[in-house]
């Protein structure tokens, strides 16, 4: 199995499309860092305007944590689109290329094929996230230094220095789970068709539609929000809240995990029964 | 502006009437006495511990070192982030008294066995953020024990000051509690939209307390001007 | 009787209302080069895909190496090398890397020595490090053979292996198949829609159409045993018809008109009959062999015969 995962990873990383994600993340984070480096006080004055008039304050609020948090906020919705490029290709790409035949006539079970591809996809996802973390948190801390993190969400919160890093790791972990759902969804679509373009657009469409549904402030639509995985994906923000609503957070994590397991199971069942006609 | 205008007219009338009948002490004298006492403090430094408890605004408990030098140089130093209400750095009523104002004596109150003179002060400048302040002055020690202000931007702010035996000599408090109470602050509004609440906070409509503990006062030890030059805020 | 390598019993595959393979039976024995013949759309590919577990049968049984394919899939596939339709590879990888990946999964010896040996066998050793997307169709076809041979399987299944090749390429592939059969003792299952191809290299064959088996047996038997119709055009002053009727050849005469006499003959009998006529001073104007199998197959491929 490890050999198969290794093979799948080598296939992923020998395709140039797999680097789009890394390039996009590197570019976007670089742009954000550059912008903040030169214009960061602008954002900060937005964040601090509530207390600037009545308070004296000191300390380095424009720091690596702030940048990493801004990047996470900005990219959280968009990284899924990068994952889809690889996830949608995992199975359908083999169908398009006709290499399904080569693969399935080998002495390995279809479960092994699906599983190794899925795990390779998850590893890709985690690597992309890790790259995001290194770029946005690691590099930003080097450029901007450390300090307290000011977060403007439902309330304005300043986190103490020693209270930040674990939240980021938690958030990246949560992001991994969210992106796992995206991967599973694109993987699922990928098992249905014989062309990678379909699953890529289908997954993107689902994400966009769910996002719109979960953002619309219409009474009837509020009812369905808890059933949209996108709603649960955005729960990561509660990690940067005080106190953390753990019960909600864990519920969302469970829902996301359920999606991953469910989608994978369906994908496997479809793939197991699939007649390879490509 | 109109409101302030009417308020000003009303206040002047009010002052006039009260001055006719109730004037037993001269408020400006009391304030000047406080100011005179504080002006003996040429400079000081102190360690502060700050606890912020404001709705929709969470800050960890922080510590900092503050410096003050007459007439209005202030400086806060901290290893990390620290925020302190501006009035927590300079206790002198100097700034208030340097502009035109009207003051009226209201009454004497007993609070915690201390006799306090209650004075209302109305700044007459259009640029002043403060519309009306009420001072509770401990005339015996020539210190302010409490100030309640109505401001344009931040609603009502009240400041409670506590002194210990050694700090009261200089008019420097050891504990100051700031209470912010904004008329349409999030907790009083019935608004169901959290975003609007946040926007109010961001406009400086705060609701809650900040408590500052002062210790390790060093008074009139001489502080070089350099300290005030560099500003950490950027 | 020699060991059955492939045994198909009552195999059926329906795609919704379309019956692609219809109650098919066939046996392939050890050492066979088995020709799996049929026109396009006869169900050859579907059958091969079922042999390789790419497609699940609707009903019927497949046994390979004496074991049920569906309960012993992995074990069986270890010993099969196959090309299914056109050989497709990971185009963004080199030939070498493709073989390495596929070989690893099959549990083959993927040392570069072994991979290069196989590439040399199919004549691709000089292009080993080129990405497959730079390969011509013929090269891919040969690489397809290479991947089928890499893990040294007992059974090699080749689906139309010469499609799209130039005559030289076709010749090379045929030689390779003969080599694998004769020198390496492999059992080869070869599908084709060209009778001649099967005739040249196969030892046994089956013809299927519309998913049904039409005829199965030794290629030699099917081609020779009374199945060849030979038309003799004859002229003579004498009564040819009488001469023939009085001879032993009468029973082999199928039909005749004034000049043309059609006999059912084996290959060996054609010169004997020719000699017979010559000795009787009957002029043989032409001998036209019209093999019935070819006719038959031609009619199938043209869709003339149900």
PDB file of C-alpha atoms in Angstrom, chain A residues 3-4 7-8 10-16 89 93-110 112-113 117 271-278, chain C residues 13 15 49 52-57 73-75 77-78 80 82-90 92-93 97-98 100-107 131 144 147-148 151:
ATOM      1  CA  UNK A   3       4.382   1.565  -2.463  1.00  0.00           C
ATOM      2  CA  UNK A   4       1.116   2.388  -4.217  1.00  0.00           C
ATOM      3  CA  UNK A   7       3.550   5.806  -6.922  1.00  0.00           C
ATOM      4  CA  UNK A   8       0.425   7.948  -6.773  1.00  0.00           C
ATOM      5  CA  UNK A  10       5.030  10.569  -7.826  1.00  0.00           C
ATOM      6  CA  UNK A  11       2.290  10.762 -10.456  1.00  0.00           C
ATOM      7  CA  UNK A  12       0.797  13.822  -8.771  1.00  0.00           C
ATOM      8  CA  UNK A  13       4.098  15.595  -8.476  1.00  0.00           C
ATOM      9  CA  UNK A  14       5.140  14.907 -12.036  1.00  0.00           C
ATOM     10  CA  UNK A  15       2.146  16.811 -13.344  1.00  0.00           C
ATOM     11  CA  UNK A  16       2.622  20.501 -13.698  1.00  0.00           C
ATOM     12  CA  UNK A  89      -7.934  14.453 -11.748  1.00  0.00           C
ATOM     13  CA  UNK A  93      -7.287  11.586 -15.199  1.00  0.00           C
ATOM     14  CA  UNK A  94      -6.514   7.890 -15.487  1.00  0.00           C
ATOM     15  CA  UNK A  95      -9.702   7.388 -17.439  1.00  0.00           C
ATOM     16  CA  UNK A  96      -8.869  10.212 -19.822  1.00  0.00           C
ATOM     17  CA  UNK A  97      -5.363   8.928 -20.343  1.00  0.00           C
ATOM     18  CA  UNK A  98      -6.599   5.372 -20.707  1.00  0.00           C
ATOM     19  CA  UNK A  99      -4.220   4.264 -18.003  1.00  0.00           C
ATOM     20  CA  UNK A 100      -7.076   2.882 -15.916  1.00  0.00           C
ATOM     21  CA  UNK A 101      -6.664  -0.268 -17.990  1.00  0.00           C
ATOM     22  CA  UNK A 102      -2.995  -0.520 -17.160  1.00  0.00           C
ATOM     23  CA  UNK A 103      -3.673   0.056 -13.507  1.00  0.00           C
ATOM     24  CA  UNK A 104      -6.673  -2.152 -12.938  1.00  0.00           C
ATOM     25  CA  UNK A 105      -5.212  -5.139 -14.774  1.00  0.00           C
ATOM     26  CA  UNK A 106      -2.436  -5.207 -12.181  1.00  0.00           C
ATOM     27  CA  UNK A 107      -2.606  -7.591  -9.250  1.00  0.00           C
ATOM     28  CA  UNK A 108      -4.004  -5.022  -6.840  1.00  0.00           C
ATOM     29  CA  UNK A 109      -7.530  -4.648  -5.579  1.00  0.00           C
ATOM     30  CA  UNK A 110      -9.714  -1.763  -6.599  1.00  0.00           C
ATOM     31  CA  UNK A 112      -6.112  -0.416  -2.942  1.00  0.00           C
ATOM     32  CA  UNK A 113      -6.274   1.726  -6.054  1.00  0.00           C
ATOM     33  CA  UNK A 117      -5.084   7.601  -4.705  1.00  0.00           C
ATOM     34  CA  UNK A 271     -15.452   2.451  -8.415  1.00  0.00           C
ATOM     35  CA  UNK A 272     -15.688  -1.151  -7.294  1.00  0.00           C
ATOM     36  CA  UNK A 273     -18.696  -1.773  -9.523  1.00  0.00           C
ATOM     37  CA  UNK A 274     -17.512   0.412 -12.340  1.00  0.00           C
ATOM     38  CA  UNK A 275     -16.995  -1.165 -15.736  1.00  0.00           C
ATOM     39  CA  UNK A 276     -13.839   0.275 -17.190  1.00  0.00           C
ATOM     40  CA  UNK A 277     -14.752   1.154 -20.741  1.00  0.00           C
ATOM     41  CA  UNK A 278     -12.260   3.903 -21.349  1.00  0.00           C
TER      42      UNK A 278
ATOM     43  CA  UNK C  13     -22.418  -9.161 -20.483  1.00  0.00           C
ATOM     44  CA  UNK C  15     -24.955  -3.072 -21.243  1.00  0.00           C
ATOM     45  CA  UNK C  49     -11.948  -6.676 -20.384  1.00  0.00           C
ATOM     46  CA  UNK C  52      -8.858  -8.827 -16.957  1.00  0.00           C
ATOM     47  CA  UNK C  53     -11.593  -7.846 -14.478  1.00  0.00           C
ATOM     48  CA  UNK C  54     -12.011  -4.413 -15.996  1.00  0.00           C
ATOM     49  CA  UNK C  55     -15.665  -5.235 -16.581  1.00  0.00           C
ATOM     50  CA  UNK C  56     -17.916  -7.265 -14.342  1.00  0.00           C
ATOM     51  CA  UNK C  57     -19.804 -10.016 -16.230  1.00  0.00           C
ATOM     52  CA  UNK C  73      -8.234 -11.935  -8.976  1.00  0.00           C
ATOM     53  CA  UNK C  74      -4.926 -10.698  -7.617  1.00  0.00           C
ATOM     54  CA  UNK C  75      -3.189 -14.041  -7.772  1.00  0.00           C
ATOM     55  CA  UNK C  77      -3.474 -11.055 -12.555  1.00  0.00           C
ATOM     56  CA  UNK C  78       0.072 -11.499 -11.265  1.00  0.00           C
ATOM     57  CA  UNK C  80      -1.087 -12.088 -16.861  1.00  0.00           C
ATOM     58  CA  UNK C  82      -1.950  -7.588 -21.282  1.00  0.00           C
ATOM     59  CA  UNK C  83      -2.543  -4.884 -23.798  1.00  0.00           C
ATOM     60  CA  UNK C  84      -6.144  -3.762 -23.909  1.00  0.00           C
ATOM     61  CA  UNK C  85      -7.026  -1.858 -27.048  1.00  0.00           C
ATOM     62  CA  UNK C  86      -4.564   0.940 -27.663  1.00  0.00           C
ATOM     63  CA  UNK C  87      -1.681   1.061 -25.242  1.00  0.00           C
ATOM     64  CA  UNK C  88      -2.036   4.126 -23.034  1.00  0.00           C
ATOM     65  CA  UNK C  89       0.626   5.300 -20.680  1.00  0.00           C
ATOM     66  CA  UNK C  90       1.356   8.177 -18.378  1.00  0.00           C
ATOM     67  CA  UNK C  92       4.152  12.901 -18.738  1.00  0.00           C
ATOM     68  CA  UNK C  93       6.475  10.114 -17.626  1.00  0.00           C
ATOM     69  CA  UNK C  97       9.375   5.418 -15.424  1.00  0.00           C
ATOM     70  CA  UNK C  98       6.128   4.005 -16.813  1.00  0.00           C
ATOM     71  CA  UNK C 100       9.003   1.039 -13.353  1.00  0.00           C
ATOM     72  CA  UNK C 101       5.640   2.082 -11.934  1.00  0.00           C
ATOM     73  CA  UNK C 102       3.627  -0.649 -13.649  1.00  0.00           C
ATOM     74  CA  UNK C 103       6.253  -3.270 -12.907  1.00  0.00           C
ATOM     75  CA  UNK C 104       6.365  -2.351  -9.237  1.00  0.00           C
ATOM     76  CA  UNK C 105       2.624  -2.818  -8.922  1.00  0.00           C
ATOM     77  CA  UNK C 106       2.871  -6.190 -10.645  1.00  0.00           C
ATOM     78  CA  UNK C 107       5.681  -7.258  -8.384  1.00  0.00           C
ATOM     79  CA  UNK C 131       8.553  11.006 -22.237  1.00  0.00           C
ATOM     80  CA  UNK C 144       2.629  -1.875 -24.460  1.00  0.00           C
ATOM     81  CA  UNK C 147       4.782  -3.611 -19.961  1.00  0.00           C
ATOM     82  CA  UNK C 148       2.936  -6.848 -20.647  1.00  0.00           C
ATOM     83  CA  UNK C 151       6.733  -9.294 -14.924  1.00  0.00           C
TER      84      UNK C 151
END
